Amino acid sequence: MPPNTTATTGDKPGKSGRKKGRRARLIVLVLVLAIVGGVAYGAYWSISTVRASFPQTKGSLTLKGLSGPVTVKRDGNGIPQVYASSDQDLFMAQGYVQAQDRFYEMDVRRHMTSGRLSEMFGKGQVKNDEFLRTLGWDRVAKQEYDTKLSDSTKKYLQAYSEGVNAYLQGKDGKDISLEYAALGFVNDYKPEQWTPVDSISWLKAMAWDLRGNMQDEIDRALMTSRLDAQQIKDLYPDYPYSRNKTIVQEGQYNEISQAFEQSGTGSTSGSTSTSGTSAGTGDTSSSSTTGSALTSQLAGLYNVLDDVPTAVGVNGQGIGSNSWVVGGKYTITGKPLLANDPHLSASLPSVWYQMGLHCTTVSSKCQYDVTGYTFAGMPGVVIGHNADIAWGMTNSGVDVTDLYLEKVSGDGYQYDGGTKPFTTRTETIKVAGGASKKIVVRQTADGMPLLSDRDDELVQVGKKASVANAAPDRGDGYGVALKWTALEPGTTMDAVFALDKASDWTGFRAAAAQFDVPSQNLIYADTKNHIGYTLPGKIPTRSSADDGSVPAPGWDSKYRWTGYIKQDELPYEYDPERGYIVTANQAVVDKKYPYTLTTDWGYGTRSQRITDLIESKIKDGGKISTDDMRQMQLDNSSEIAKLLVPKLLKIDLDDKDVREAQKLLEGWDYTQDSDSAAAAYFNSVWRNILKLAFGNKLPKELRVKGQCLWVERADSTGPVDDDTKVRECGERAADQAQPDGGDRWFEVVRNLMDKPDSDWWKTPAGAGDRPKADNMDQLFQRAMIDARWELTAKLGKDIDTWSWGRLHRLFLKNQTLGTDGPAVVKYVLNRGPWKLSGGEATVNATGWNAAGGYGVVWVPSMRMVVNLADLDKSKWINLTGASGHAFSAHYTDQTGKWAAGELLPWSFSDKAVDKSTSDTLVLKP
């Protein structure tokens, strides 16, 4: 190792039990590596490797390129606060410190965003690389760097890269992390220098994770093979505006709407959902998105999307976030309180990295004094607060992606009666331990990549699809192309730095306007007692022929985007009279707004619950505290249970064991605590209701892989009997299948409860003596029986031993080797399980997929509460810990507290940071 970089753990364990636990885990690691690399050498080498990769957190070291000394203060959880006297020094030090803790994670991310995973992990990642190269995230990131970003942003990105590279200097992979050491047995991969484009590219990955309704487009198209237009509409009900409030209620959009109404201009694309129909055709039977072939081929696209590494997050199914702000007139402190908890797939380490960036003196030379959450590999702070303002984010869900069916003809595609040539490029994918592979990427003239080139099934897209009479001959099938705002260069990186130094609402709004991709709900509070909300983003407008809800005919120009909503026409709200603002992925605006933002909002279950909690607290003059905000984040109440349990308690049951389970629901307060037997039974009943009423009736492409049913043959015209049925197995991953049980399904069931004889409630008899159902009550009875015996199998016959936490568990997996590595390596790198409270579409959104099981799929990836009266009394927590090193004390040291709903102190002032500091490292020029 280079001089002045001796690795230490950064703190000393205070309990012998902790020492024994670490020693035991280290022995396991030694044994694992000894088996792989030779007993004697493996034991010696593994111990030195573990120690070598830990960061130096005390003393001093020289960092070439600094203009002055930089101090890094870490608290007892290893969270760094960086102090510098110039902007460049600040961001250079940030790069160095993040690389100390998380470089392996950073390296994997940049290989993912650039489609180079095969260079690290071999041929198993070639298909992912082909898809990611086709999207071209890193190419767009380079365009952003070259043509869009400000000079100051480029300087900061360069300084950050210099800091990362200073950390890498003189180090082999085994000096950086345990994972590189493991890779060294099968791959001679060596980490390369970091670049500014590597940092920008990660924003594209996050935009992909938060891309809007693309998955709904695919699912609706897949449903057409089994369901008619009305049935699909049943499964995508309208947003319940009368029951669940929108985000903006007193904001500027009303003025826009009035102006449009007075001018007679009207909506550019309408604001009414036409989910399940083909936009503009007027005839769903001739929709270009129906037919068995398109069903099959869009399923192929789904499989490719679903296989993108989990570091990107859950691919569009059910994720969301909570944020809300309460003005000073309703808080104990007299100043605003702001809460945020983004919901993402669980990862180890957490996608977030906590830190503070402080100029020793804020001036034109050094402009930042900010703290919060960022991404390892990216400079600045994404969510957090500075000395004057605080902000949070949730996904807006606006529709910024569209799929287009393209009639491929020779080297081009048909467009408005003619043929346009594709633009092409050749990409070479290098493969560790194997031969390189070349692919040709084709794009339309307006930059849409042809995704169907990346999957064998997609080559056949539209082969047998029913299309409108004016559609071109299908020939060998239509292609599928993607239009997405993130495939155009943007300015989001500029926005991050602008947000970090904004000091008031005007500065915040100006910064937010540059946050073009992904479009987010941004909430705001300041120390002068103002609160606000703004919706920034590059949001397309569409013609009246297209609402973006289903794949569109690419050969007709009237389905192309017509432009983008102007920033001054996007909704915002400032100091609303009601005194608070809630954003939790619900509809941003009501139907009066003149533009279609999306046809697929979240349905407002979480947002309305948060609103109700705030209202109940402030009624009769009540005030809200920081801890009240924390408690709201932990609310486990099940809204679907409130609707269903009274009905379930009225169901007559003959089996005494099922009646025993039914009695668990008597007096239950609908709270899904981890130790609740009632929550376990109800959620099992809910899962079985969904399976019986909907899941078994969906096409195989949406059902869980490996779960098989006997279904009527498509070519059968005779009476239903065993000779006309075929065994059909699901094809989708368990954590991505439908019905997932989110609040869209809450709304589906709510609407159908008024139709107790609907065909949806009918289901045939099941195995054994499971009765058939001809109406809602009978289906509920069947679901209660099935749930009783499902839990008997999983938890035992004695219901006194049942608990929700035994079903609803969180496992944290290392993002690469912990997912696909050998079992012994997984054992070393992974952690868990934790038994969790909460559930689907609750405020404490520990999400699970009802089609696939009860395990936790996505989580509040962090939680924070900012106190604008005294910033040092703010609180925060991360899902895992500051470190990405598997045997660091800070690998998962926050997870237990996170699971218990605790928050950590969040120091900001010099005095508070000094008081909480455990380790101090000085970086010298």
XYZ file of N, CA, C and O in Angstrom, residues 728-862:
540
model
N -50.364 -24.314 -18.551
C -49.708 -23.049 -18.890
C -49.017 -22.497 -17.649
O -49.640 -22.322 -16.601
N -47.726 -22.224 -17.758
C -46.936 -21.786 -16.606
C -46.558 -20.311 -16.728
O -46.283 -19.818 -17.834
N -46.525 -19.639 -15.588
C -46.156 -18.237 -15.567
C -44.715 -18.001 -15.983
O -43.888 -18.921 -15.954
N -44.417 -16.750 -16.364
C -43.108 -16.448 -16.927
C -42.403 -15.281 -16.248
O -41.304 -14.917 -16.645
N -42.995 -14.690 -15.246
C -42.422 -13.474 -14.674
C -41.813 -13.741 -13.305
O -42.287 -14.577 -12.543
N -40.760 -12.985 -12.979
C -40.117 -13.125 -11.677
C -41.117 -12.864 -10.558
O -42.022 -12.033 -10.684
N -40.941 -13.568 -9.445
C -41.920 -13.510 -8.351
C -42.091 -12.112 -7.788
O -43.183 -11.752 -7.341
N -41.025 -11.308 -7.790
C -41.144 -9.970 -7.209
C -41.617 -8.937 -8.229
O -41.668 -7.752 -7.926
N -41.977 -9.386 -9.443
C -42.415 -8.466 -10.481
C -43.767 -8.859 -11.081
O -44.278 -8.160 -11.953
N -44.340 -9.954 -10.620
C -45.556 -10.477 -11.234
C -46.777 -9.666 -10.818
O -46.730 -8.804 -9.943
N -47.896 -9.981 -11.457
C -49.181 -9.356 -11.153
C -50.190 -10.446 -10.771
O -50.069 -11.578 -11.233
N -51.161 -10.083 -9.928
C -51.387 -8.791 -9.279
C -50.439 -8.586 -8.096
O -50.330 -9.457 -7.231
N -49.762 -7.431 -8.076
C -48.750 -7.208 -7.044
C -49.334 -6.777 -5.710
O -48.645 -6.777 -4.695
N -50.617 -6.401 -5.691
C -51.272 -6.071 -4.428
C -51.140 -4.638 -3.997
O -51.524 -4.290 -2.878
N -50.601 -3.774 -4.875
C -50.473 -2.362 -4.542
C -51.801 -1.637 -4.558
O -52.867 -2.240 -4.748
N -51.743 -0.296 -4.389
C -53.015 0.400 -4.192
C -53.848 0.511 -5.475
O -55.024 0.845 -5.406
N -53.277 0.197 -6.631
C -54.138 0.053 -7.817
C -55.109 -1.096 -7.597
O -56.294 -1.003 -7.937
N -54.608 -2.181 -7.007
C -55.463 -3.331 -6.745
C -56.433 -3.045 -5.608
O -57.539 -3.600 -5.582
N -56.060 -2.176 -4.681
C -57.029 -1.727 -3.670
C -58.246 -1.127 -4.392
O -59.397 -1.415 -4.057
N -57.952 -0.266 -5.366
C -59.017 0.442 -6.068
C -59.830 -0.504 -6.937
O -61.058 -0.373 -7.045
N -59.171 -1.472 -7.553
C -59.882 -2.472 -8.357
C -60.906 -3.204 -7.498
O -62.088 -3.333 -7.858
N -60.458 -3.700 -6.347
C -61.353 -4.457 -5.471
C -62.439 -3.561 -4.901
O -63.611 -3.966 -4.807
N -62.096 -2.346 -4.519
C -63.102 -1.412 -3.987
C -64.247 -1.227 -4.993
O -65.423 -1.273 -4.628
N -63.891 -1.034 -6.245
C -64.920 -0.823 -7.269
C -65.767 -2.069 -7.493
O -66.984 -1.975 -7.704
N -65.131 -3.236 -7.444
C -65.865 -4.477 -7.727
C -66.719 -4.943 -6.559
O -67.598 -5.801 -6.735
N -66.486 -4.411 -5.379
C -67.330 -4.800 -4.236
C -68.764 -4.334 -4.423
O -69.681 -4.863 -3.788
N -68.959 -3.359 -5.306
C -70.319 -2.933 -5.634
C -70.948 -3.841 -6.694
O -72.088 -3.633 -7.096
N -70.188 -4.823 -7.160
C -70.666 -5.757 -8.185
C -70.401 -7.180 -7.701
O -69.537 -7.885 -8.247
N -71.141 -7.634 -6.686
C -70.833 -8.931 -6.053
C -71.002 -10.131 -6.965
O -70.495 -11.213 -6.654
N -71.692 -9.951 -8.105
C -71.875 -11.062 -9.029
C -71.015 -10.930 -10.275
O -71.226 -11.640 -11.263
N -70.035 -10.046 -10.230
C -69.134 -9.856 -11.374
C -68.410 -11.155 -11.713
O -68.110 -11.979 -10.841
N -68.095 -11.319 -12.989
C -67.351 -12.509 -13.416
C -65.978 -12.583 -12.749
O -65.407 -13.678 -12.638
N -65.448 -11.449 -12.333
C -64.143 -11.475 -11.660
C -64.192 -12.319 -10.389
O -63.171 -12.878 -9.968
N -65.366 -12.394 -9.741
C -65.468 -13.122 -8.477
C -65.686 -14.614 -8.676
O -65.794 -15.354 -7.699
N -65.760 -15.062 -9.915
C -66.043 -16.475 -10.174
C -64.739 -17.230 -10.380
O -63.863 -16.793 -11.115
N -64.635 -18.381 -9.736
C -63.429 -19.201 -9.873
C -63.798 -20.665 -9.702
O -64.708 -20.993 -8.920
N -63.152 -21.555 -10.419
C -63.496 -22.989 -10.307
C -63.020 -23.581 -8.992
O -62.231 -22.984 -8.261
N -63.502 -24.773 -8.714
C -63.085 -25.480 -7.500
C -61.590 -25.753 -7.559
O -61.006 -25.931 -8.628
N -60.983 -25.796 -6.371
C -59.561 -26.027 -6.299
C -59.232 -27.445 -5.868
O -60.113 -28.296 -5.738
N -57.963 -27.677 -5.634
C -57.516 -29.007 -5.213
C -58.179 -29.389 -3.894
O -58.529 -28.540 -3.078
N -58.303 -30.693 -3.685
C -58.923 -31.170 -2.446
C -60.376 -30.771 -2.402
O -61.125 -30.961 -3.347
N -60.789 -30.191 -1.279
C -62.184 -29.790 -1.139
C -62.369 -28.283 -1.225
O -63.323 -27.730 -0.701
N -61.425 -27.594 -1.902
C -61.562 -26.147 -2.045
C -62.779 -25.850 -2.924
O -62.841 -26.281 -4.077
N -63.779 -25.114 -2.401
C -65.023 -24.913 -3.157
C -64.841 -23.917 -4.301
O -63.976 -23.051 -4.266
N -65.677 -24.072 -5.343
C -65.692 -23.071 -6.398
C -66.416 -21.834 -5.882
O -67.034 -21.847 -4.811
N -66.316 -20.740 -6.627
C -66.993 -19.500 -6.231
C -67.787 -18.967 -7.410
O -67.295 -18.953 -8.544
N -69.027 -18.528 -7.128
C -69.875 -17.919 -8.153
C -70.171 -16.458 -7.844
O -70.839 -15.786 -8.629
N -69.689 -15.965 -6.681
C -69.907 -14.554 -6.337
C -68.821 -14.107 -5.353
O -67.961 -14.905 -4.966
N -68.896 -12.871 -4.950
C -67.846 -12.301 -4.112
C -67.756 -12.994 -2.759
O -66.649 -13.336 -2.305
N -68.867 -13.220 -2.098
C -68.830 -13.839 -0.775
C -68.207 -15.232 -0.841
O -67.428 -15.630 0.039
N -68.554 -15.974 -1.871
C -68.002 -17.316 -1.998
C -66.503 -17.283 -2.287
O -65.746 -18.117 -1.781
N -66.064 -16.298 -3.074
C -64.631 -16.188 -3.338
C -63.884 -15.784 -2.063
O -62.801 -16.303 -1.775
N -64.475 -14.873 -1.286
C -63.839 -14.491 -0.017
C -63.743 -15.703 0.916
O -62.729 -15.895 1.603
N -64.791 -16.519 0.933
C -64.755 -17.719 1.759
C -63.631 -18.649 1.320
O -62.864 -19.156 2.152
N -63.513 -18.851 0.027
C -62.455 -19.704 -0.514
C -61.073 -19.129 -0.156
O -60.157 -19.864 0.226
N -60.917 -17.796 -0.265
C -59.631 -17.176 0.045
C -59.261 -17.353 1.510
O -58.086 -17.570 1.850
N -60.258 -17.295 2.403
C -59.993 -17.474 3.828
C -59.567 -18.912 4.128
O -58.706 -19.147 4.976
N -60.171 -19.859 3.422
C -59.778 -21.266 3.588
C -58.349 -21.471 3.081
O -57.494 -22.053 3.760
N -58.090 -20.960 1.880
C -56.760 -21.137 1.288
C -55.687 -20.466 2.142
O -54.575 -20.991 2.300
N -56.014 -19.308 2.686
C -55.038 -18.589 3.512
C -54.721 -19.360 4.781
O -53.560 -19.423 5.218
N -55.756 -19.954 5.393
C -55.530 -20.727 6.621
C -54.523 -21.851 6.361
O -53.578 -22.043 7.134
N -54.690 -22.560 5.259
C -53.840 -23.717 5.024
C -52.491 -23.305 4.437
O -51.496 -24.011 4.639
N -52.442 -22.187 3.784
C -51.141 -21.676 3.346
C -50.275 -21.320 4.549
O -49.098 -21.691 4.629
N -50.864 -20.632 5.523
C -50.093 -20.251 6.709
C -49.806 -21.440 7.611
O -48.791 -21.462 8.315
N -50.687 -22.413 7.596
C -50.396 -23.641 8.339
C -49.126 -24.282 7.797
O -48.260 -24.739 8.559
N -49.000 -24.285 6.477
C -47.807 -24.861 5.859
C -46.562 -24.032 6.135
O -45.472 -24.575 6.344
N -46.720 -22.723 6.162
C -45.561 -21.835 6.318
C -45.188 -21.595 7.781
O -44.000 -21.502 8.118
N -46.209 -21.473 8.654
C -45.959 -21.039 10.033
C -46.374 -22.064 11.080
O -46.085 -21.872 12.264
N -47.052 -23.107 10.682
C -47.501 -24.101 11.647
C -48.991 -23.994 11.908
O -49.619 -22.961 11.672
N -49.555 -25.068 12.452
C -51.002 -25.087 12.682
C -51.425 -24.211 13.850
O -52.536 -23.671 13.879
N -50.555 -24.027 14.829
C -50.869 -23.248 16.018
C -50.822 -21.763 15.691
O -49.749 -21.187 15.510
N -51.982 -21.112 15.628
C -52.011 -19.706 15.233
C -51.379 -18.801 16.289
O -51.050 -17.647 15.998
N -51.186 -19.305 17.495
C -50.523 -18.496 18.522
C -49.061 -18.218 18.175
O -48.441 -17.323 18.738
N -48.515 -19.013 17.268
C -47.118 -18.813 16.857
C -47.002 -17.951 15.606
O -45.897 -17.634 15.178
N -48.117 -17.587 15.010
C -48.077 -16.801 13.777
C -47.656 -15.357 14.061
O -47.980 -14.798 15.104
N -46.973 -14.767 13.122
C -46.684 -13.332 13.170
C -46.373 -12.849 11.768
O -45.856 -13.603 10.933
N -46.691 -11.595 11.515
C -46.447 -11.000 10.207
C -44.944 -10.972 9.899
O -44.522 -11.227 8.771
N -44.132 -10.706 10.888
C -42.694 -10.632 10.672
C -42.062 -11.948 10.255
O -41.017 -11.952 9.597
N -42.659 -13.061 10.623
C -42.121 -14.361 10.177
C -42.304 -14.552 8.679
O -41.537 -15.282 8.040
N -43.310 -13.909 8.113
C -43.537 -13.959 6.671
C -42.824 -12.822 5.941
O -42.279 -13.004 4.856
N -42.851 -11.662 6.584
C -42.470 -10.405 5.931
C -41.046 -10.047 6.349
O -40.824 -9.275 7.278
N -40.077 -10.646 5.652
C -38.676 -10.529 6.067
C -37.844 -9.825 5.002
O -38.097 -9.957 3.809
N -36.843 -9.114 5.487
C -35.905 -8.411 4.616
C -34.563 -9.121 4.623
O -33.968 -9.344 5.679
N -34.096 -9.490 3.448
C -32.739 -10.000 3.261
C -31.965 -8.951 2.467
O -32.443 -8.477 1.435
N -30.788 -8.590 2.939
C -29.934 -7.657 2.218
C -28.856 -8.440 1.483
O -28.127 -9.224 2.100
N -28.786 -8.201 0.183
C -27.839 -8.945 -0.647
C -26.840 -7.998 -1.297
O -27.230 -6.964 -1.846
N -25.573 -8.375 -1.221
C -24.544 -7.666 -1.958
C -24.948 -7.619 -3.429
O -25.393 -8.611 -3.997
N -24.783 -6.456 -4.048
C -25.407 -6.223 -5.355
C -24.896 -7.107 -6.482
O -25.530 -7.205 -7.527
N -23.756 -7.759 -6.312
C -23.246 -8.595 -7.404
C -22.969 -10.009 -6.921
O -23.766 -10.918 -7.134
N -21.856 -10.211 -6.223
C -21.484 -11.554 -5.791
C -22.455 -12.111 -4.767
O -22.584 -13.327 -4.625
N -23.150 -11.244 -4.054
C -24.141 -11.712 -3.091
C -25.422 -12.187 -3.741
O -26.264 -12.820 -3.110
N -25.574 -11.868 -5.032
C -26.767 -12.286 -5.768
C -26.499 -13.519 -6.611
O -27.274 -14.474 -6.620
N -25.360 -13.493 -7.315
C -25.079 -14.570 -8.254
C -23.794 -15.340 -7.958
O -23.389 -16.191 -8.739
N -23.140 -15.052 -6.861
C -21.898 -15.746 -6.544
C -22.135 -17.107 -5.917
O -23.272 -17.520 -5.676
N -21.051 -17.840 -5.622
C -21.171 -19.127 -4.926
C -21.839 -18.954 -3.565
O -21.766 -17.874 -2.953
N -22.450 -19.992 -3.072
C -23.202 -19.928 -1.816
C -22.340 -19.445 -0.660
O -22.794 -18.667 0.182
N -21.093 -19.908 -0.620
C -20.241 -19.508 0.498
C -19.921 -18.018 0.440
O -19.799 -17.346 1.463
N -19.778 -17.481 -0.775
C -19.510 -16.051 -0.920
C -20.748 -15.243 -0.532
O -20.652 -14.202 0.124
N -21.916 -15.731 -0.919
C -23.156 -15.070 -0.503
C -23.250 -15.013 1.017
O -23.661 -14.003 1.593
N -22.868 -16.106 1.651
C -22.930 -16.159 3.111
C -22.036 -15.088 3.726
O -22.384 -14.458 4.728
N -20.889 -14.891 3.130
C -19.937 -13.911 3.654
C -20.429 -12.485 3.442
O -20.314 -11.629 4.327
N -21.026 -12.204 2.287
C -21.338 -10.829 1.897
C -22.742 -10.380 2.286
O -22.974 -9.181 2.464
N -23.685 -11.297 2.408
C -25.075 -10.917 2.630
C -25.421 -10.852 4.112
O -24.720 -11.415 4.952
N -26.540 -10.174 4.417
C -26.981 -10.017 5.802
C -28.494 -10.210 5.892
O -29.229 -9.963 4.950
N -28.942 -10.599 7.092
C -30.363 -10.725 7.323
C -30.713 -12.136 7.763
O -29.837 -12.996 7.901
N -31.993 -12.399 8.001
C -33.109 -11.498 7.722
C -33.501 -10.626 8.914
O -33.121 -10.907 10.054
N -34.278 -9.582 8.598
C -34.930 -8.754 9.598
C -36.434 -8.927 9.439
O -36.953 -8.912 8.316
N -37.132 -9.124 10.534
C -38.587 -9.223 10.513
C -39.165 -7.809 10.571
O -38.898 -7.070 11.517
N -39.965 -7.445 9.559
C -40.397 -6.061 9.418
C -41.892 -5.880 9.626
O -42.699 -6.747 9.274
N -42.228 -4.746 10.175
C -43.609 -4.269 10.190
C -43.886 -3.577 8.861
O -43.027 -3.498 7.989
N -45.102 -3.067 8.716
C -45.443 -2.333 7.500
C -45.972 -3.238 6.422
O -46.309 -4.404 6.650
N -46.047 -2.707 5.220
C -46.583 -3.508 4.133
C -46.798 -2.704 2.875
O -46.279 -1.603 2.715
N -47.586 -3.258 1.988
C -47.832 -2.665 0.686
C -48.787 -1.480 0.800
O -49.845 -1.581 1.421
N -48.380 -0.338 0.207
C -49.205 0.873 0.171
C -49.532 1.412 1.554
O -50.514 2.131 1.731
N -48.728 1.059 2.551
C -48.811 1.725 3.843
C -47.768 2.832 3.863
O -46.850 2.860 3.047
N -47.893 3.743 4.819
C -46.896 4.804 4.926
C -45.525 4.181 5.182
O -44.529 4.559 4.561
N -45.466 3.213 6.093
C -44.245 2.436 6.306
C -44.194 1.371 5.217
O -44.518 0.205 5.428
N -43.766 1.789 4.037
C -43.957 0.998 2.822
C -42.864 -0.038 2.634
O -42.000 0.092 1.778
N -42.921 -1.066 3.443
C -42.042 -2.216 3.243
C -42.758 -3.148 2.269
O -43.431 -4.093 2.655
N -42.595 -2.867 0.988
C -43.431 -3.471 -0.027
C -43.181 -4.949 -0.251
O -42.060 -5.430 -0.116
N -44.228 -5.665 -0.584
C -44.137 -7.076 -0.948
C -45.037 -7.295 -2.154
O -45.953 -6.524 -2.413
N -44.749 -8.326 -2.916
C -45.522 -8.608 -4.112
C -46.473 -9.765 -3.840
O -46.047 -10.899 -3.623
N -47.763 -9.468 -3.850
C -48.755 -10.463 -3.454
C -48.784 -11.658 -4.390
O -49.157 -12.760 -3.977
N -48.397 -11.472 -5.641
C -48.385 -12.612 -6.557
C -47.260 -13.579 -6.227
O -47.386 -14.785 -6.435
N -46.159 -13.063 -5.705
C -44.977 -13.880 -5.518
C -44.717 -14.366 -4.114
O -43.993 -15.349 -3.918
N -45.262 -13.703 -3.113
C -44.991 -14.101 -1.739
C -44.995 -12.910 -0.814
O -45.436 -11.820 -1.185
N -44.458 -13.097 0.384
C -44.569 -12.078 1.431
C -43.258 -11.357 1.724
O -43.219 -10.420 2.505
N -42.173 -11.817 1.118
C -40.871 -11.222 1.387
C -40.808 -9.764 0.973
O -41.488 -9.322 0.039
N -39.975 -9.002 1.652
C -39.855 -7.567 1.397
C -39.120 -7.347 0.076
O -38.023 -7.863 -0.137
N -39.725 -6.566 -0.806
C -39.177 -6.307 -2.134
C -38.589 -4.908 -2.222
O -37.528 -4.702 -2.783
N -39.303 -3.911 -1.701
C -38.766 -2.551 -1.682
C -39.033 -1.933 -0.324
O -39.883 -2.374 0.435
N -38.291 -0.908 -0.023
C -38.267 -0.386 1.343
C -38.118 1.136 1.333
O -37.703 1.715 0.328
N -38.425 1.778 2.467
C -37.964 3.162 2.650
C -36.430 3.131 2.680
O -35.827 2.678 3.654
N -35.799 3.532 1.584
C -34.354 3.369 1.433
C -33.571 4.252 2.384
O -32.380 4.019 2.625
N -34.196 5.269 2.898
C -33.662 6.092 3.990
C -34.849 6.821 4.601
O -35.931 6.843 4.029
